[in-house]
Every structure is written in structure tokens, then in C-alpha cells.
CSV table of C-alpha atoms and ligand atoms in Angstrom, one decimal:
chain,number,residue,atom,x,y,z
A,1,MET,CA,139.0,-64.5,-69.5
A,2,GLY,CA,138.9,-68.0,-68.2
A,3,LYS,CA,139.9,-70.9,-70.5
A,4,LEU,CA,136.5,-72.6,-69.7
A,5,ASP,CA,134.4,-69.5,-70.1
A,6,GLY,CA,131.1,-70.4,-71.7
A,7,LYS,CA,131.6,-74.1,-71.2
A,8,LYS,CA,129.0,-76.1,-69.3
A,9,ALA,CA,130.3,-79.1,-67.4
A,10,PHE,CA,128.6,-82.0,-65.6
A,11,ILE,CA,130.8,-83.5,-62.8
A,12,THR,CA,130.0,-86.6,-60.8
A,13,GLY,CA,131.6,-87.3,-57.4
A,14,ALA,CA,131.7,-83.6,-56.8
A,15,ALA,CA,130.8,-83.7,-53.1
A,16,MET,CA,134.4,-84.2,-51.9
A,17,GLY,CA,137.8,-85.3,-52.9
A,18,LEU,CA,138.8,-85.2,-56.6
A,19,GLY,CA,135.4,-84.3,-57.9
A,20,GLU,CA,135.4,-81.3,-55.6
A,21,GLY,CA,139.0,-80.4,-56.7
A,22,ILE,CA,138.0,-80.7,-60.4
A,23,ALA,CA,134.8,-78.6,-59.7
A,24,THR,CA,137.1,-76.0,-58.1
A,25,ALA,CA,139.4,-75.8,-61.0
A,26,TYR,CA,136.5,-75.6,-63.5
A,27,ALA,CA,134.8,-72.8,-61.5
A,28,ALA,CA,138.2,-70.9,-61.4
A,29,HIS,CA,138.5,-71.2,-65.2
A,30,GLY,CA,135.0,-69.8,-65.7
A,31,ALA,CA,132.8,-72.9,-66.4
A,32,GLU,CA,129.2,-73.2,-65.5
A,33,LEU,CA,128.6,-76.5,-63.6
A,34,CYS,CA,126.2,-79.2,-62.7
A,35,LEU,CA,127.7,-80.9,-59.6
A,36,ALA,CA,126.3,-84.4,-59.1
A,37,ASP,CA,126.8,-86.8,-56.2
A,38,ILE,CA,125.0,-89.3,-54.0
A,39,ASN,CA,126.1,-87.3,-51.0
A,40,PRO,CA,124.1,-84.1,-50.3
A,41,ARG,CA,127.3,-82.4,-49.3
A,42,VAL,CA,127.5,-81.5,-53.0
A,43,ASP,CA,125.2,-78.5,-52.2
A,44,GLU,CA,127.8,-77.1,-49.8
A,45,VAL,CA,130.5,-77.4,-52.4
A,46,ALA,CA,128.2,-75.6,-54.9
A,47,GLU,CA,127.6,-72.8,-52.3
A,48,ARG,CA,131.3,-72.4,-51.7
A,49,LEU,CA,132.2,-72.2,-55.4
A,50,ARG,CA,129.3,-69.7,-56.0
A,51,SER,CA,130.6,-67.5,-53.3
A,52,GLU,CA,134.4,-67.9,-54.2
A,53,TYR,CA,134.1,-67.6,-58.0
A,54,GLY,CA,130.6,-66.3,-58.7
A,55,ALA,CA,130.1,-69.5,-60.7
A,56,ARG,CA,126.7,-70.5,-62.0
A,57,ILE,CA,126.0,-73.9,-60.5
A,58,VAL,CA,123.2,-76.4,-60.3
A,59,THR,CA,123.4,-79.6,-58.3
A,60,ALA,CA,121.9,-83.1,-58.7
A,61,HIS,CA,121.6,-85.7,-56.1
A,62,MET,CA,122.1,-89.0,-57.9
A,63,ASP,CA,123.4,-92.5,-57.8
A,64,VAL,CA,125.7,-93.3,-60.8
A,65,SER,CA,125.0,-97.0,-60.4
A,66,ALA,CA,121.3,-96.4,-61.2
A,67,PRO,CA,120.4,-95.6,-64.8
A,68,GLY,CA,117.2,-93.9,-63.9
A,69,SER,CA,118.9,-91.6,-61.4
A,70,CYS,CA,121.6,-90.7,-64.1
A,71,ALA,CA,118.8,-89.9,-66.6
A,72,SER,CA,117.0,-87.6,-64.1
A,73,ALA,CA,120.3,-85.9,-63.1
A,74,ALA,CA,121.1,-85.3,-66.8
A,75,GLN,CA,117.7,-83.8,-67.4
A,76,ALA,CA,118.1,-81.5,-64.4
A,77,ALA,CA,121.5,-80.4,-65.7
A,78,ILE,CA,120.4,-79.8,-69.2
A,79,GLY,CA,117.3,-78.0,-67.9
A,80,GLY,CA,119.4,-75.8,-65.6
A,81,LEU,CA,122.4,-75.0,-67.9
A,82,GLY,CA,120.9,-75.4,-71.4
A,83,ARG,CA,123.3,-78.0,-72.6
A,84,ILE,CA,126.4,-80.0,-71.5
A,85,ASP,CA,129.8,-79.5,-73.2
A,86,ILE,CA,132.0,-81.5,-70.8
A,87,LEU,CA,131.3,-84.6,-68.7
A,88,CYS,CA,133.8,-85.4,-66.0
A,89,ALA,CA,132.9,-89.0,-64.8
A,90,ILE,CA,134.7,-89.0,-61.4
A,91,ALA,CA,132.5,-90.8,-58.8
A,92,GLY,CA,134.1,-94.0,-57.7
A,93,VAL,CA,134.6,-96.3,-54.7
A,94,CYS,CA,137.4,-98.5,-53.4
A,95,LYS,CA,137.3,-101.2,-50.8
A,96,LEU,CA,140.5,-103.1,-50.1
A,97,CYS,CA,140.2,-106.9,-49.4
A,98,ASP,CA,142.3,-109.9,-50.2
A,99,PHE,CA,141.0,-111.8,-53.2
A,100,LEU,CA,139.7,-115.0,-51.5
A,101,SER,CA,138.0,-113.0,-48.7
A,102,MET,CA,136.3,-110.5,-51.0
A,103,SER,CA,132.6,-111.1,-51.2
A,104,ASP,CA,130.8,-111.2,-54.6
A,105,GLU,CA,128.7,-108.3,-53.3
A,106,ASP,CA,131.8,-106.2,-52.7
A,107,ARG,CA,133.2,-107.2,-56.2
A,108,ASP,CA,129.8,-106.1,-57.7
A,109,PHE,CA,129.8,-102.9,-55.8
A,110,HIS,CA,133.0,-101.9,-57.6
A,111,ILE,CA,131.6,-103.0,-61.0
A,112,ASP,CA,128.3,-101.2,-60.3
A,113,VAL,CA,129.7,-97.9,-59.3
A,114,ASN,CA,133.1,-97.7,-61.1
A,115,ILE,CA,132.2,-99.3,-64.4
A,116,LYS,CA,128.4,-99.2,-64.8
A,117,GLY,CA,128.4,-95.8,-63.1
A,118,VAL,CA,130.6,-94.3,-65.8
A,119,TRP,CA,128.6,-96.2,-68.5
A,120,ASN,CA,125.3,-94.9,-67.1
A,121,THR,CA,126.5,-91.4,-66.8
A,122,VAL,CA,127.9,-91.2,-70.3
A,123,LYS,CA,124.7,-92.8,-71.7
A,124,SER,CA,122.6,-90.1,-70.1
A,125,ILE,CA,124.7,-87.1,-71.2
A,126,LEU,CA,126.1,-88.2,-74.7
A,127,PRO,CA,122.7,-87.7,-76.5
A,128,ASP,CA,122.8,-84.0,-75.6
A,129,MET,CA,126.4,-83.7,-76.8
A,130,LEU,CA,125.5,-85.4,-80.1
A,131,LYS,CA,122.6,-83.0,-80.5
A,132,ASN,CA,124.9,-80.1,-80.0
A,133,GLY,CA,127.6,-81.5,-82.4
A,134,LYS,CA,130.4,-81.5,-79.8
A,135,GLY,CA,131.5,-82.8,-76.4
A,136,SER,CA,134.4,-83.8,-74.3
A,137,ILE,CA,134.3,-86.7,-71.8
A,138,VAL,CA,136.9,-87.1,-69.1
A,139,VAL,CA,136.9,-90.5,-67.4
A,140,MET,CA,138.6,-91.1,-64.0
A,141,SER,CA,140.6,-94.3,-64.3
A,142,SER,CA,143.7,-94.9,-62.2
A,143,VAL,CA,147.3,-96.1,-62.5
A,144,THR,CA,145.8,-99.0,-60.5
A,145,GLY,CA,144.8,-101.9,-62.7
A,146,ASP,CA,146.2,-100.7,-66.1
A,147,ILE,CA,149.7,-100.1,-64.9
A,148,VAL,CA,150.3,-101.1,-61.3
A,149,ALA,CA,148.5,-102.8,-58.4
A,150,ASP,CA,148.9,-103.5,-54.7
A,151,PRO,CA,147.5,-106.5,-52.8
A,152,GLY,CA,143.8,-106.2,-51.9
A,153,GLU,CA,143.0,-104.3,-55.1
A,154,THR,CA,141.7,-107.0,-57.4
A,155,ALA,CA,138.1,-105.6,-57.6
A,156,TYR,CA,139.2,-102.0,-57.8
A,157,ALA,CA,141.9,-102.7,-60.3
A,158,LEU,CA,139.6,-104.6,-62.6
A,159,SER,CA,137.1,-101.8,-62.5
A,160,LYS,CA,139.7,-99.0,-63.2
A,161,ALA,CA,141.4,-101.0,-66.0
A,162,ALA,CA,138.0,-101.5,-67.6
A,163,LEU,CA,137.6,-97.8,-67.9
A,164,VAL,CA,140.7,-97.5,-70.2
A,165,GLY,CA,139.1,-99.9,-72.6
A,166,PHE,CA,135.8,-98.0,-72.4
A,167,THR,CA,137.6,-94.7,-73.1
A,168,LYS,CA,139.3,-96.0,-76.2
A,169,ALA,CA,136.2,-97.7,-77.7
A,170,LEU,CA,134.0,-94.7,-77.0
A,171,ALA,CA,136.6,-92.3,-78.4
A,172,VAL,CA,136.9,-94.2,-81.7
A,173,GLU,CA,133.2,-94.7,-82.1
A,174,TYR,CA,132.3,-91.0,-81.7
A,175,ALA,CA,135.4,-89.3,-83.1
A,176,ASP,CA,133.7,-88.4,-86.4
A,177,ARG,CA,130.9,-86.7,-84.5
A,178,ASN,CA,133.2,-84.3,-82.6
A,179,ILE,CA,133.0,-86.1,-79.3
A,180,ARG,CA,136.3,-86.7,-77.5
A,181,CYS,CA,136.9,-89.1,-74.6
A,182,ASN,CA,140.1,-89.3,-72.5
A,183,ALA,CA,141.1,-91.1,-69.3
A,184,MET,CA,143.0,-89.7,-66.3
A,185,GLN,CA,145.2,-92.2,-64.5
A,186,LEU,CA,146.0,-90.8,-61.1
A,187,GLY,CA,148.5,-92.2,-58.6
A,188,TYR,CA,147.5,-90.9,-55.2
A,189,ALA,CA,145.7,-87.7,-54.1
A,190,ARG,CA,144.9,-86.8,-50.6
A,191,THR,CA,141.1,-87.3,-50.5
A,192,PRO,CA,138.6,-88.9,-48.1
A,193,MET,CA,139.1,-92.1,-50.1
A,194,ALA,CA,142.9,-92.0,-49.7
A,195,GLU,CA,142.5,-91.2,-46.0
A,196,ALA,CA,140.1,-94.2,-45.6
A,197,ILE,CA,142.7,-96.5,-47.3
A,198,ALA,CA,145.4,-95.2,-45.0
A,199,LYS,CA,143.1,-95.9,-42.0
A,200,GLN,CA,142.5,-99.4,-43.2
A,201,SER,CA,146.2,-100.1,-43.5
A,202,ASN,CA,147.2,-98.5,-40.2
A,203,PRO,CA,144.1,-98.0,-38.0
A,204,SER,CA,146.0,-96.6,-35.1
A,205,ASP,CA,148.1,-94.1,-37.2
A,206,PRO,CA,146.6,-93.3,-40.6
A,207,GLU,CA,148.9,-90.2,-40.9
A,208,ALA,CA,151.9,-92.6,-40.8
A,209,ALA,CA,150.3,-94.7,-43.6
A,210,LEU,CA,149.9,-91.5,-45.7
A,211,ALA,CA,153.5,-90.5,-45.0
A,212,GLU,CA,154.6,-94.0,-46.2
A,213,MET,CA,152.5,-93.5,-49.4
A,214,ALA,CA,154.2,-90.1,-50.0
A,215,LYS,CA,157.7,-91.6,-49.4
A,216,ALA,CA,157.2,-94.1,-52.3
A,217,ILE,CA,156.4,-91.3,-54.7
A,218,PRO,CA,159.4,-89.7,-56.4
A,219,MET,CA,157.9,-86.2,-55.9
A,220,GLY,CA,157.6,-87.0,-52.2
A,221,ARG,CA,153.9,-86.1,-51.8
A,222,LEU,CA,150.4,-87.0,-52.8
A,223,ALA,CA,148.6,-84.9,-55.4
A,224,LYS,CA,146.3,-82.1,-54.4
A,225,PRO,CA,142.8,-82.6,-55.9
A,226,VAL,CA,142.9,-79.3,-57.6
A,227,GLU,CA,146.1,-80.4,-59.5
A,228,VAL,CA,144.1,-83.2,-61.0
A,229,GLY,CA,141.4,-80.5,-61.7
A,230,GLU,CA,143.9,-78.7,-63.9
A,231,LEU,CA,144.5,-81.8,-66.0
A,232,ALA,CA,140.7,-82.3,-66.2
A,233,ALA,CA,140.3,-78.7,-67.3
A,234,PHE,CA,142.9,-79.2,-70.1
A,235,LEU,CA,141.2,-82.4,-71.3
A,236,GLY,CA,137.7,-81.0,-71.0
A,237,GLY,CA,138.5,-77.7,-72.7
A,238,ASP,CA,139.5,-76.7,-76.2
A,239,GLU,CA,143.3,-76.7,-75.5
A,240,SER,CA,143.1,-80.5,-76.0
A,241,SER,CA,141.0,-80.3,-79.2
A,242,TYR,CA,143.1,-82.9,-81.1
A,243,ILE,CA,143.4,-85.4,-78.3
A,244,THR,CA,141.0,-88.4,-77.9
A,245,GLY,CA,141.2,-92.0,-76.7
A,246,SER,CA,144.3,-91.1,-74.7
A,247,GLN,CA,145.5,-92.0,-71.2
A,248,PHE,CA,147.1,-89.4,-69.0
A,249,VAL,CA,149.2,-90.5,-66.1
A,250,ILE,CA,149.3,-88.0,-63.2
A,251,ASP,CA,151.2,-89.6,-60.4
A,252,GLY,CA,154.2,-87.5,-59.2
A,253,GLY,CA,156.4,-90.1,-60.8
A,254,SER,CA,155.0,-93.0,-58.7
A,255,THR,CA,155.0,-95.5,-61.6
A,256,LEU,CA,158.6,-94.6,-62.7
A,257,PRO,CA,161.0,-96.4,-60.3
A,258,GLU,CA,162.5,-99.6,-61.7
A,259,SER,CA,163.3,-100.7,-58.1
A,260,VAL,CA,162.6,-99.5,-54.6
A,261,MET,CA,166.2,-98.6,-54.1
A,262,GLY,CA,166.7,-94.9,-53.3
A,263,VAL,CA,163.0,-94.3,-52.8
B,1,NAD,N1,142.3,-90.6,-54.3
B,1,NAD,C1,143.1,-91.2,-55.0
B,1,NAD,O1,144.3,-91.3,-54.7
B,1,NAD,C2,142.7,-91.8,-56.4
B,1,NAD,C3,143.6,-92.4,-57.2
B,1,NAD,C4,143.2,-92.8,-58.5
B,1,NAD,C5,141.9,-92.8,-58.8
B,1,NAD,N2,141.0,-92.2,-58.0
B,1,NAD,C6,139.6,-92.2,-58.4
B,1,NAD,O2,139.1,-90.9,-58.4
B,1,NAD,C7,137.7,-90.8,-58.1
B,1,NAD,C8,137.4,-90.0,-56.9
B,1,NAD,O3,138.2,-90.5,-55.8
B,1,NAD,P1,138.3,-89.7,-54.4
B,1,NAD,O4,139.6,-90.1,-53.9
B,1,NAD,O5,137.9,-88.3,-54.6
B,1,NAD,O6,137.1,-90.5,-53.6
B,1,NAD,P2,136.2,-90.0,-52.4
B,1,NAD,O7,135.7,-91.2,-51.8
B,1,NAD,O8,137.0,-89.0,-51.6
B,1,NAD,O9,135.1,-89.2,-53.2
B,1,NAD,C9,134.2,-90.0,-54.1
B,1,NAD,C10,133.0,-89.2,-54.4
B,1,NAD,O10,132.1,-90.1,-55.2
B,1,NAD,C11,130.8,-90.1,-54.7
B,1,NAD,N3,130.1,-91.3,-55.0
B,1,NAD,C12,130.5,-92.6,-54.6
B,1,NAD,N4,129.5,-93.5,-55.0
B,1,NAD,C13,128.6,-92.8,-55.7
B,1,NAD,C14,127.5,-93.1,-56.5
B,1,NAD,N5,127.0,-94.4,-56.5
B,1,NAD,N6,126.8,-92.2,-57.1
B,1,NAD,C15,127.2,-90.9,-57.1
B,1,NAD,N7,128.3,-90.5,-56.4
B,1,NAD,C16,129.0,-91.4,-55.7
B,1,NAD,C17,131.0,-90.0,-53.1
B,1,NAD,O11,129.8,-89.5,-52.5
B,1,NAD,C18,132.2,-88.9,-53.1
B,1,NAD,O12,131.7,-87.6,-53.1
B,1,NAD,C19,137.3,-92.3,-57.9
B,1,NAD,O13,136.8,-92.8,-59.2
B,1,NAD,C20,138.6,-93.0,-57.6
B,1,NAD,O14,138.6,-94.3,-57.9
B,1,NAD,C21,141.3,-91.8,-56.8
């Protein structure tokens, strides 16, 4: 008996990285899934999870920054699964650039995908949850913006901090209708995004940059995507039935040190 048996979940950003890790944890816990992404690789992830876990999975090719695309994906998901109990809004982007050099287009790219993308996705799925009288929404924020930041992250940080405000406001507005909404605040996980950041900071030796990131984390390593998937499974499922509007830091202790001494 899986803890997500009978649950139907819609996961954006599922073609790779954290979305794929979350989809893997959800399939392992028995959920039926709609895996959504702009990248058609999402079909390969679905095929792997069907064969590894016998999971019932539909896919949707969609762009979270486009409201019409989100609406079509939601329709396909509800058509394919019958209803949606859990929404994991994971798709996101990150481009590092110092503030004065960052173009307005790159700033807007973060706003369009990271902020409006979550907005659009929730707007497309929430009506079905309200119809069913229940729902759990898991938003992918970050420790970046709300708690910490590094140089080059102004656009990314503003977009991820905005999601904390969004989570709290949505949670309080819909609490009396049995809809919960919580935010995950991750430090670093090894994903294509983290690998791209490492490549940008040390083009000739990205593995050295990843090792440096790990060294600054008290647990000495980046998260595995499936570890974030376990938090998402807790927040999406009934074990967290009295939790809403909360922020969950999952960072191997990276935001703990008061100084760099001893790290
Ligand atoms: N990796 C980390 O260390 C880390 C830390 C904190 C927060 N996050 C957040 O977690 C989420 C996933 O990050 P990741 O590291 O897996 O990134 P990733 O780049 O490895 O994967 C992101 C996924 O989102 C999809 N995507 C991007 N734009 C999209 C769009 N417009 N419409 C639909 N899908 C789109 C991509 O195709 C990809 O499959 C992001 O929101 C990111 O900001 C990541």
C-alpha cells in the first residue's frame, strides 16, 4: 500500500531534474500522474516510470508561461486521470548575470516562467480541485531570495521569493475550501540546472564548481532529486493534512552556518 495510492498528481517540469525526481517518488508511492513539460523528454520519463512502477501516467507538452497552454494541459490531465488531487508546480529557470548587465528580457524570462508560470498552472488546475472539494498544491520556491542569495541572482531571487508570498496568500484564501498550498525551499540539488550553473561559474571544470558547492553545505553534498520528491510526497499527500501556507527548507544545512569558518 503506497502512501499516495489513489492520488492523482499533476507535475510540471517533469522532463528532468527535480520534477523527474518528484515524479519518481510519486510513482513509487502509488500516485497516478500527469507529467507536464515544455521538453518532449517528458515522454521518456513517463515510459521509464510506467515500466519501473507500473504507474498510470499521461503526459502534456506545455509552456507554463502561456496561460492557454496551461489550460490545454489541465484539460488533458483531467480528461486522462479524471481529476487532480495534487499539483506540484516545479518548472523553473535560472540565468545568472550581474544586475547591471542583465537585460530586461532576461529579467522578464524569470518572471514569466517562475512567477507567472506557477500562477498560470495553479489557475488552470485549482477549479478542478474546488469542484472536488479538496486539493494540495506544492510550490517550488528556493532558499534563494527569501533566505539567502549569491551575486548574479537578482532576477532568480526575486522570482523565487515572490512564490513564498503567493503560497501564503493562496493558502489563506482557500483554506476553508480544503485546498492546501505549501512551498519547498531547496538549497542545491544535482540537476541539469545546477550543472549549468556550475558550468557558467567554471567553464573548464564544472565538476570542481559542483564540489565547491558541496563543500559549503554542512552535509557535504547536494540533494538527490528524489530526496526532494519525498518532501513533495509528504506535502502533497494526507500525512500533511493540517499544514498549509508553510515554507519547508530542504538544504542539507546550507543556510545554517553563521560564518564560513569550519566549512
Ligand atoms: N537544482 C537546484 O539546486 C534548485 C534549487 C532550488 C530551487 N530549484 C527550483 O526547482 C525547479 C526545478 O529545477 P531543476 O534544477 O530541476 O531545473 P532543470 O533545468 O534541471 O529542470 C527544469 C525543468 O523545467 C522545464 N521547464 C522550463 N521552462 C518551462 C516552461 N516554460 N514550461 C514548462 N516546463 C518548463 C524544463 O524543460 C525542465 O524539464 C525550478 O523551479 C528551480 O528554480 C532548483
